Coordinates of C-alpha atoms and ligand atoms in Angstrom, one line a residue:
X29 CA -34.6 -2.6 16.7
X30 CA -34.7 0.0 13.9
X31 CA -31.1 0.1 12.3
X32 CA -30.3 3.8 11.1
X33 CA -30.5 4.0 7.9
X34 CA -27.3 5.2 5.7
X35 CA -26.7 5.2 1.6
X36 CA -23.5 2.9 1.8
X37 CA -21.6 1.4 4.5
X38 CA -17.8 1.4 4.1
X39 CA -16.1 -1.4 6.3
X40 CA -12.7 -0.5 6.8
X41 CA -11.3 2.8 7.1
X42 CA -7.6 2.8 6.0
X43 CA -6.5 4.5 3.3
X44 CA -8.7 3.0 0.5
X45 CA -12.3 3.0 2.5
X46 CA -11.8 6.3 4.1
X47 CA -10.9 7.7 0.6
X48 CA -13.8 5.9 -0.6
X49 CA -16.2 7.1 2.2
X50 CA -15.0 10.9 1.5
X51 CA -16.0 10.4 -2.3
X52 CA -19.4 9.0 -1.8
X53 CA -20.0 11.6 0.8
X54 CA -18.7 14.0 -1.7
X55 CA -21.3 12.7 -4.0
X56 CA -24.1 13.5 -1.5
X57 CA -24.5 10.2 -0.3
X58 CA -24.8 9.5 3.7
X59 CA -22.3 7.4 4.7
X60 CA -21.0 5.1 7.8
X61 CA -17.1 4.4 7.9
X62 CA -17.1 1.5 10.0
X63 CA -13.3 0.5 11.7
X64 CA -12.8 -1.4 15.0
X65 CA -10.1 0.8 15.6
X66 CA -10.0 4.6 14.7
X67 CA -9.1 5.6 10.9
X68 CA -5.6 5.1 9.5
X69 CA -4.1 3.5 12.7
X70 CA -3.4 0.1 11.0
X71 CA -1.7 -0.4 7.6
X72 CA -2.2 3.2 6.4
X73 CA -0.5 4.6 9.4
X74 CA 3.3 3.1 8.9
X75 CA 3.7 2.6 5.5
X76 CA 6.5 4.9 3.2
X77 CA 3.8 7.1 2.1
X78 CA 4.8 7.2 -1.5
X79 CA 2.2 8.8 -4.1
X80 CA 2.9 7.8 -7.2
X81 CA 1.7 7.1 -10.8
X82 CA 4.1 5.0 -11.3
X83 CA 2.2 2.8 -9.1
X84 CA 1.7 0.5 -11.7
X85 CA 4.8 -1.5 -11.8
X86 CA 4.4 -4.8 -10.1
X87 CA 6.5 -6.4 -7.5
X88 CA 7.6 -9.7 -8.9
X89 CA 9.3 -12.7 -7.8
X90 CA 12.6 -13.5 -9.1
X91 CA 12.9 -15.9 -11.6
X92 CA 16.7 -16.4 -12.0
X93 CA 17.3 -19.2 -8.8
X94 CA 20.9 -18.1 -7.2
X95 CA 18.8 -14.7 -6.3
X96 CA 15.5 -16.5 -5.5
X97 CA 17.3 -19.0 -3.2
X98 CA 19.5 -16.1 -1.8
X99 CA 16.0 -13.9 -0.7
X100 CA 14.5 -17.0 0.4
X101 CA 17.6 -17.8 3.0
X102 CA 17.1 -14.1 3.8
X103 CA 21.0 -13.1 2.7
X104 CA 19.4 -9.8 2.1
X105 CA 16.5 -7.9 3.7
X106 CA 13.9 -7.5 1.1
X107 CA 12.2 -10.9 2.0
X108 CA 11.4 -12.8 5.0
X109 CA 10.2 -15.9 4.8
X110 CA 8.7 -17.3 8.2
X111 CA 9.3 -21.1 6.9
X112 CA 6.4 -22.6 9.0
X113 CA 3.9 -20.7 6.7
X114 CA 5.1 -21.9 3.5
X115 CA 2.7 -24.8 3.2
X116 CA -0.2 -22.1 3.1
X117 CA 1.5 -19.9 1.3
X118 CA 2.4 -22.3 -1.9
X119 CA -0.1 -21.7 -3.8
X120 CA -0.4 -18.2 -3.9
X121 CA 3.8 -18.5 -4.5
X122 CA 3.1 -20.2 -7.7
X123 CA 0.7 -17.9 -8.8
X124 CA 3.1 -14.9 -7.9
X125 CA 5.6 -16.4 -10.0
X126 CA 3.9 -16.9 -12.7
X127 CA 2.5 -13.0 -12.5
X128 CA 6.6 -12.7 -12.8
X129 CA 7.4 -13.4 -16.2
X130 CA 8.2 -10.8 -18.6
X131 CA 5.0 -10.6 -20.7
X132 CA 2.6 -10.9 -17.4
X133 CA 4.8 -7.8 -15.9
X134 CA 3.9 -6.0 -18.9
X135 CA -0.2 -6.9 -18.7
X136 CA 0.3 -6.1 -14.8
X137 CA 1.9 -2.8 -16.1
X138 CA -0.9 -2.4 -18.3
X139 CA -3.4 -3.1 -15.7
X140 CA -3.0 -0.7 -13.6
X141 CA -1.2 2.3 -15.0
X142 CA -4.8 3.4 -16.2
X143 CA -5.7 3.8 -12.7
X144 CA -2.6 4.8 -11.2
X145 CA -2.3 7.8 -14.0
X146 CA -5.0 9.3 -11.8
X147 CA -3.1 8.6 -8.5
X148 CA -1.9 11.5 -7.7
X149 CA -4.3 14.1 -8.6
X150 CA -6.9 12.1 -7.1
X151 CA -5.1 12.8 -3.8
X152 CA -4.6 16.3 -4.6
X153 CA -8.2 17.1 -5.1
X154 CA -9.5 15.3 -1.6
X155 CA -6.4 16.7 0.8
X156 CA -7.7 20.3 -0.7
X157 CA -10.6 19.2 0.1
X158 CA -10.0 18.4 3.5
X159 CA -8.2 21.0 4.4
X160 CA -4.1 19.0 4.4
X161 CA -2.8 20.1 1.3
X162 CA 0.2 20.5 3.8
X163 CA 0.4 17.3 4.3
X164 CA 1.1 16.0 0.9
X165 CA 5.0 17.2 -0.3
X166 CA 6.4 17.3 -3.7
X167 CA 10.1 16.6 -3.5
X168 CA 9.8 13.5 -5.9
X169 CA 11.7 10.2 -4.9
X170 CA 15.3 8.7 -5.1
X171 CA 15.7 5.1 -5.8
X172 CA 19.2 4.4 -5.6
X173 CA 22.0 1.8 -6.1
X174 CA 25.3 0.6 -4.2
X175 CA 26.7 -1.1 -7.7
X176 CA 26.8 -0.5 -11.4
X177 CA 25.2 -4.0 -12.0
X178 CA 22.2 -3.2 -9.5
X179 CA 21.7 0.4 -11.5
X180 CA 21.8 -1.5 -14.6
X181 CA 19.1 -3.7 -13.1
X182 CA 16.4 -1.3 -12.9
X183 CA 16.7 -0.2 -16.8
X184 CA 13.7 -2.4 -17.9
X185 CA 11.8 -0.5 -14.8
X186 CA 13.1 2.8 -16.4
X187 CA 12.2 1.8 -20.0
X188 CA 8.8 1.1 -18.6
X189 CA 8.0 4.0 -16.8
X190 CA 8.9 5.9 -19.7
X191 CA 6.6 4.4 -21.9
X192 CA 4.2 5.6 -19.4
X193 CA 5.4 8.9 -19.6
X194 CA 6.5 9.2 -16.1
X195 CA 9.8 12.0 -16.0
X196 CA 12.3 9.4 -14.8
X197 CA 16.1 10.7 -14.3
X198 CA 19.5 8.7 -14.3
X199 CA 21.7 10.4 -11.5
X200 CA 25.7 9.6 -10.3
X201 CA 26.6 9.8 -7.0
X202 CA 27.3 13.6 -7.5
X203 CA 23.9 14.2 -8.8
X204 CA 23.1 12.5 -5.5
X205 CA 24.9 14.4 -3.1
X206 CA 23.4 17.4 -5.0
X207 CA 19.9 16.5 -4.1
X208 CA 20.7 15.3 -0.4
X209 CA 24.0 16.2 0.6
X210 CA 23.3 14.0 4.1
X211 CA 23.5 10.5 1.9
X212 CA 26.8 9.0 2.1
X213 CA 28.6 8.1 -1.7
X214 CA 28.0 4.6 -0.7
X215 CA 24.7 5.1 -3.0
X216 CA 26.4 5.6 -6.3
X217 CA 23.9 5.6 -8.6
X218 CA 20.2 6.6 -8.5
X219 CA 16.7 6.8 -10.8
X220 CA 15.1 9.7 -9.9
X221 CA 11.2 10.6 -10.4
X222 CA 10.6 14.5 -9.8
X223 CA 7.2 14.0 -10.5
X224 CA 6.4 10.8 -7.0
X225 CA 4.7 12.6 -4.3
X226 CA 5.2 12.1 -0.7
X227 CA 3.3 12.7 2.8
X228 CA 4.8 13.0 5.7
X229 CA 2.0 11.9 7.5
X230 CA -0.1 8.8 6.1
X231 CA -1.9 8.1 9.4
X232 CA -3.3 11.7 9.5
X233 CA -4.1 11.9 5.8
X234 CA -6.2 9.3 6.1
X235 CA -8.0 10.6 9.2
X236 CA -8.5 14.0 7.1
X237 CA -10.3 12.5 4.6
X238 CA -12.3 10.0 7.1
X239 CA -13.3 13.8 9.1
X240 CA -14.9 14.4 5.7
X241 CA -17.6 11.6 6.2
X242 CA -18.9 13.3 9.1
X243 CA -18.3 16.8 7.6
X244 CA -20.8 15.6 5.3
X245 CA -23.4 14.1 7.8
X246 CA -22.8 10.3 8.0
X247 CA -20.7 8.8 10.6
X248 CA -17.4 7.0 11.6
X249 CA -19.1 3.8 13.4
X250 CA -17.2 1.9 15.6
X251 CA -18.3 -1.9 15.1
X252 CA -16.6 -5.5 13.8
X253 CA -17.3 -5.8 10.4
X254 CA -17.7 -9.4 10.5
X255 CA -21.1 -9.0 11.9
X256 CA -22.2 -8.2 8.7
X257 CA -25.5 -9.5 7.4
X258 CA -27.8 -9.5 4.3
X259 CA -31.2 -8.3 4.9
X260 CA -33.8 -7.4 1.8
X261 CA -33.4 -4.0 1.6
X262 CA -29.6 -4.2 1.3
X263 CA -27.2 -4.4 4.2
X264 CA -27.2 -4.8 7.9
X265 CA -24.2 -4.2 10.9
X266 CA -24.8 -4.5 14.5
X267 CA -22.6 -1.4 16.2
X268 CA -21.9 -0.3 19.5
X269 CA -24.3 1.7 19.0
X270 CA -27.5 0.2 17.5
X271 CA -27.8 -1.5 14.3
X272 CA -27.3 0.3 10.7
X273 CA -27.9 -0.7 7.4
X274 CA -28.1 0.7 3.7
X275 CA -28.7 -0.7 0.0
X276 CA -24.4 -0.8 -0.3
X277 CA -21.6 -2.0 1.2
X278 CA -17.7 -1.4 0.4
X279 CA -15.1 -4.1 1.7
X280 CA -12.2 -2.2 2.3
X281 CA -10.4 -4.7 4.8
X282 CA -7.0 -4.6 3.9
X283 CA -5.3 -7.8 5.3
X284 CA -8.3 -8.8 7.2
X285 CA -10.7 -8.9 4.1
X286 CA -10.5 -12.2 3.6
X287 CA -12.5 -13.1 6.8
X288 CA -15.3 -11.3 6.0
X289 CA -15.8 -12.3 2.1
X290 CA -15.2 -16.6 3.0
X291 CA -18.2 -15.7 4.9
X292 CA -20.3 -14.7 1.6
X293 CA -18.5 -17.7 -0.5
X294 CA -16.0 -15.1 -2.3
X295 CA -12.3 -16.3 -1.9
X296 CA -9.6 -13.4 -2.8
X297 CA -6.3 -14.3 -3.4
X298 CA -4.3 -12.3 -0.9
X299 CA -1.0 -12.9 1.0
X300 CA 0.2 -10.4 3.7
X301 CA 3.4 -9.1 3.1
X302 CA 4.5 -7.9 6.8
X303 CA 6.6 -4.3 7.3
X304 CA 8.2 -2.5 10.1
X305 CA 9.2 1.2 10.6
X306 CA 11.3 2.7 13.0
X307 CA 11.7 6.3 13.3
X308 CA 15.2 7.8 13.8
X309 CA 17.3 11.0 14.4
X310 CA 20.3 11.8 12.3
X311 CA 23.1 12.9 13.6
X312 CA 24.0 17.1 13.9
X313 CA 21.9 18.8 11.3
X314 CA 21.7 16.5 8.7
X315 CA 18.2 15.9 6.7
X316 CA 16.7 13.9 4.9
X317 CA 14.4 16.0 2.0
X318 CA 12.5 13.4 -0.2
X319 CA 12.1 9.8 -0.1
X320 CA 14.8 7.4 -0.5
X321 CA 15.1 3.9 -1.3
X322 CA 18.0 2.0 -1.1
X323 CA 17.2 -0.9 -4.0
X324 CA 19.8 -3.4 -3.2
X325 CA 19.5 -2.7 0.5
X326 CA 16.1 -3.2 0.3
X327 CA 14.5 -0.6 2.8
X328 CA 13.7 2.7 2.4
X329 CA 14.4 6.5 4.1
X330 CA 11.5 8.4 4.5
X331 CA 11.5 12.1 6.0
X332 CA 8.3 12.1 8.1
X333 CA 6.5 14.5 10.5
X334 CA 8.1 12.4 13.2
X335 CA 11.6 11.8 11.7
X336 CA 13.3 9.5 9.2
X337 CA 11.1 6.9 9.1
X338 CA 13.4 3.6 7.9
X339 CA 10.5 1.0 6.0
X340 CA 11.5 -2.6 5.4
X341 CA 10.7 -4.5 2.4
X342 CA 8.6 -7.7 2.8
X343 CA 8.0 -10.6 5.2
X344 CA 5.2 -13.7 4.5
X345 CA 4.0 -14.6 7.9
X346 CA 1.2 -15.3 9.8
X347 CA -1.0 -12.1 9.6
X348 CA -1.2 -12.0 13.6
X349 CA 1.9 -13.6 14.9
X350 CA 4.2 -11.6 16.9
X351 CA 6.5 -9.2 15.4
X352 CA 10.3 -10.3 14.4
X353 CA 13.5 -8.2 15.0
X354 CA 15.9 -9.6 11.7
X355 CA 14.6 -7.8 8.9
X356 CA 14.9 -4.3 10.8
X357 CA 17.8 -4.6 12.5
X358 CA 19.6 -5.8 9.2
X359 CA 18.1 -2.9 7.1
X360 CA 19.2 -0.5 10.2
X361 CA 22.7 -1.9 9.6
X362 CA 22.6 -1.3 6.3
X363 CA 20.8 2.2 6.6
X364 CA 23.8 3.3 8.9
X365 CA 26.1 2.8 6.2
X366 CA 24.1 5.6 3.5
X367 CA 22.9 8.3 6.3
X368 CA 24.4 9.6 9.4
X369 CA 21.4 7.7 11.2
X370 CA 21.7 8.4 15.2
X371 CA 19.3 7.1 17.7
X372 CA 15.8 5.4 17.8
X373 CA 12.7 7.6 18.4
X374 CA 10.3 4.5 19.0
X375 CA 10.2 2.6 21.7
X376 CA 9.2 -0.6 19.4
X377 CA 9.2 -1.2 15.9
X378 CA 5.6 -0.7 13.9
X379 CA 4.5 -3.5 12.7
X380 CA 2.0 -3.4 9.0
X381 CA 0.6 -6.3 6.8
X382 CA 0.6 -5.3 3.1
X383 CA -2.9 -7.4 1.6
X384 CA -1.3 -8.4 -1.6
X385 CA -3.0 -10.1 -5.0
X386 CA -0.3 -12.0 -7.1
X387 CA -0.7 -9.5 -10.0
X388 CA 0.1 -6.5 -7.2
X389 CA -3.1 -4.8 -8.6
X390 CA -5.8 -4.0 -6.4
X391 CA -9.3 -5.6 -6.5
X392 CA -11.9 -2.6 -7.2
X393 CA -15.1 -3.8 -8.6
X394 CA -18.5 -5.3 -7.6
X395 CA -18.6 -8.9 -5.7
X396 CA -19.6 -11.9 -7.5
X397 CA -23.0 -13.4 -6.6
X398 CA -23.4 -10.4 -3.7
X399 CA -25.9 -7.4 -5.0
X400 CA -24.8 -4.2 -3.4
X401 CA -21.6 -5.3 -2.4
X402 CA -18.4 -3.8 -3.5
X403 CA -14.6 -4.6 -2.9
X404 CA -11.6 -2.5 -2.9
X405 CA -9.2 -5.0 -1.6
X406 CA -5.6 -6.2 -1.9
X407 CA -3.6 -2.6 -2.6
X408 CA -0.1 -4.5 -1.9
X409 CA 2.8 -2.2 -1.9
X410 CA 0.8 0.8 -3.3
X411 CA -2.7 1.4 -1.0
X412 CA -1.5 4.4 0.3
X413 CA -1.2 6.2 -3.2
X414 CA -3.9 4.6 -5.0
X415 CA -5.8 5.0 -1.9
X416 CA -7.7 8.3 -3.5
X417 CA -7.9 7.4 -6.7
X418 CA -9.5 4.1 -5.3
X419 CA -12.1 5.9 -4.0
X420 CA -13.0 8.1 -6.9
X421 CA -13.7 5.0 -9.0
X422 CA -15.8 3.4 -5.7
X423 CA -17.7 6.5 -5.7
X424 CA -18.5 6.3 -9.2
X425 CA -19.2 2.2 -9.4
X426 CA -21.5 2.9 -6.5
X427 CA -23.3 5.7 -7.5
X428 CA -23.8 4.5 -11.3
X429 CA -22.0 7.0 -13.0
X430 CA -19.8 6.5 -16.2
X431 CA -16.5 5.4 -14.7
X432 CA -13.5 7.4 -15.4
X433 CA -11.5 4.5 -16.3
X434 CA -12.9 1.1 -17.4
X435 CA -12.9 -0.7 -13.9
X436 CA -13.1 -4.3 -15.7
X437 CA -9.2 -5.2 -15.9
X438 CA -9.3 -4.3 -11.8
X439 CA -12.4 -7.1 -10.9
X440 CA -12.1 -9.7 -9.2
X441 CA -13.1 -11.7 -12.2
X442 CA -9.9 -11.9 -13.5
X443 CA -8.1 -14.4 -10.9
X444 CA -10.8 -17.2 -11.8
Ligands
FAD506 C1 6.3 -0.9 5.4 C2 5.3 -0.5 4.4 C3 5.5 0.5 3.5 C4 4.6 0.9 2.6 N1 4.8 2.0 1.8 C5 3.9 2.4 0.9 C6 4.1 3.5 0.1 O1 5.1 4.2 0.2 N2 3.1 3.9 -0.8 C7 1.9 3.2 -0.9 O2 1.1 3.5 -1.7 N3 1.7 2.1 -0.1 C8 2.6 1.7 0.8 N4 2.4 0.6 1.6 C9 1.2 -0.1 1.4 C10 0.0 0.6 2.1 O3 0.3 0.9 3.4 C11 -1.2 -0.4 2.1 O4 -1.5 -0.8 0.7 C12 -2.5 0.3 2.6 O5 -2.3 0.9 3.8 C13 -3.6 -0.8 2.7 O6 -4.7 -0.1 3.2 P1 -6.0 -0.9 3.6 O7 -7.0 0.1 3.9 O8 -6.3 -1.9 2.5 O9 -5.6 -1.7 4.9 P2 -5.5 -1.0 6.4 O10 -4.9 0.3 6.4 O11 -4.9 -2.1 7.3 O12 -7.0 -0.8 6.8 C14 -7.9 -1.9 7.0 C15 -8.8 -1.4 8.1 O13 -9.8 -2.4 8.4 C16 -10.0 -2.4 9.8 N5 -10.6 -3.7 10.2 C17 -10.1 -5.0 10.0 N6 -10.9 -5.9 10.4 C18 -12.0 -5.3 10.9 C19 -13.2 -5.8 11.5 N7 -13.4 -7.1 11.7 N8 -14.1 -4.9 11.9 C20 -13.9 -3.5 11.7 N9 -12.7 -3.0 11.1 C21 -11.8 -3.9 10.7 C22 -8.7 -2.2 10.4 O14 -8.8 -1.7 11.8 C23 -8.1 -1.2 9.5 O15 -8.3 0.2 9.9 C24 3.3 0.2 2.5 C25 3.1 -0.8 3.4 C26 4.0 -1.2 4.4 C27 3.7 -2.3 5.4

């Protein structure tokens, strides 16, 4: 059978490959957005929804032991570690740590703030462009602390942003309560970014920028990208609907890209970092205005079109295994204690797998030994924000032209 004939096939269409299919469409190419589901309803749906150019500082693991040991027994919520997967999981461990020390933190840092400087505008530009400016707020974001010692912490994370020229304030709990007079003076101390955007609705950003594909005349295609296969003009899928095929092909898979790319003899290193959400109502008129994240507590409170959205930091598990109750109800029991939090609004928790590389920079570049095939992989904590920007650099690698940024620190190249 004939396949249809497109000028680049996007497979995957959360954040980053819807992005990147409204850019090359933007460019005047045709494109298909492949996704077994419908746009933004994995990954890109639940997340925070933080848009920042600050996403350049990575996540690390720490290196002093009482606190590694204490996050690995789970004694607080930012990590949980489903034990059985640690025998899989070891060697991307020792690779995270190592991608922890203080001079790799600063080449991470260095990395990506190139990229990330471009975050937000990037975003911006495409939600004019699609018609959501609405959706995209510009409150900026709170990171607060219960203790002296934890603010004191985060002063090498304050120096650095500042070296990046990112406005960062230093806030008591006064200048707190003067931002968001619902938080409780349990959060005494806070870093605050005027500067972080914030949408209140990831799930539907990303479908408005996947509507732009078809604006544009290609398609969202409804197929498993697995089924992918070389042909000598370029690229061909089998669909639900007939077989396509074009001369490129972006891998945008989030947590499942690793499936497809063993298949082409390219191994990335990503591990998932699980999330949850739940959605709550506060109690009598109290709101919740910009993001907030409780640092020590390890969760965040998010003001969303569907109400305070409580995210949870991370958990290494099995990608697919069922869903686990401890890390939210601990960071709900610890998010009662900074905001008049009332009832649930969901029936279940969300569940999210965050596709992370050891250096928590994303993958952007062409694939080794694979003419016309392109990754944007492994956006960690930060593929909703950089999920524009990501694009805009896909559209140019694709289409040839001078890159805004020099994509080479961002290959794939760089973990062998
Ligand atoms: C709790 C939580 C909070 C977060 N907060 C933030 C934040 O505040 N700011 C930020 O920038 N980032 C945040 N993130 C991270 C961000 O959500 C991710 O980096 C981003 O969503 C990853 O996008 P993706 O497109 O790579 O993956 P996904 O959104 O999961 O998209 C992958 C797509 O591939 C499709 N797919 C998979 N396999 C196949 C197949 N075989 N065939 C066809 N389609 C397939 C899926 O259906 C899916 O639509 C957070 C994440 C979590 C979990």
């Amino acid at each position: 059978m004939t396949a249809e004939r497109f000028d680049a096939i996007v497979l995957g269409a959360g954040m980053p490959g819807s992005a990147s299919a409204a850019q090359l469409t933007l460019r005047g190419l045709r494109v298909a957005l492949v996704d077994r589901r419908a746009p933004g309803d994995e990954t890109s749906f639940g997340n925070a929804g933080y848009i920042d150019t600050a996403a350049f500082l990575p996540t690390t693991m720490p290196r002093d032991l009482p606190t590694l040991l204490a996050r690995l027994r789970g004694d607080t919520p930012h990590v949980h570690v489903q034990f059985t997967m640690l025998p899989f999981l070891m060697g991307w461990f020792l690779r995270y740590w190592r991608e922890s020390s203080p001079e790799r933190i600063l080449a991470a840092a260095a990395r990506l703030a190139p990229l990330a400087s471009h975050a937000t505008q990037a975003h911006l530009d495409l939600a004019a462009e699609a018609g959501v400016p609405h959706l995209i707020g510009a409150n900026g974001l709170l990171r607060c602390y219960r203790t002296r010692e934890g603010f004191d912490g985060g002063a090498g994370d304050r120096d650095l942003l500042r070296r990046y020229g990112i406005e960062v304030g230093e806030l008591d709990g006064a200048g707190i309560a003067g931002l968001e007079s619902a938080l409780r003076p349990t959060l005494r101390f806070a870093t605050f970014m005027p500067n972080t955007r914030h949408t209140s609705d990831p799930g539907a950003l990303t479908k408005a920028y996947a509507a732009l594909v078809s604006r544009g005349g290609g398609r969202l295609v409804a197929a498993d990208a697995t089924l992918l296969a070389r042909e000598a003009s370029g690229w061909r899928l089998e669909t639900q609907t007939g077989p396509i095929s074009a001369p490129h092909v972006v891998v945008a898979l989030g947590p499942w890209a690793k499936d497809l790319l063993a298949r082409f003899g390219i191994s990335v290193p990503i591990a998932v970092k699980r999330g949850y959400h739940m959605h709550y109502a506060l109690s009598g008129n109290a709101t919740i205005t910009r993001p907030v994240n409780d640092v020590e507590g390890g969760f965040g409170l998010n003001p969303m079109a569907m109400g305070v959205r409580l995210t949870t930091g991370a958990e290494f598990a099995d990608r697919d295994a069922p869903p686990t109750t401890t890390q939210l109800e601990a960071c709900e029991r610890l998010a009662r204690e900074i905001a008049p939090i009332d009832r649930r609004l969901d029936a279940t928790p969300w569940k999210g797998a965050r596709p992370n590389t050891p250096d928590s920079a994303p993958i952007i570049g062409p694939a080794p030994g694979q003419p016309g095939m392109w990754l944007a992989v492994g956006h960690g904590h930060w593929g909703m924000g950089l999920g524009a920007v990501t694009g805009r650099l896909v559209a140019d690698l694709v289409t040839g032209a001078a890159p805004f940024i020099d994509p080479g620190p961002l290959g794939i190249s760089r973990f062998s």
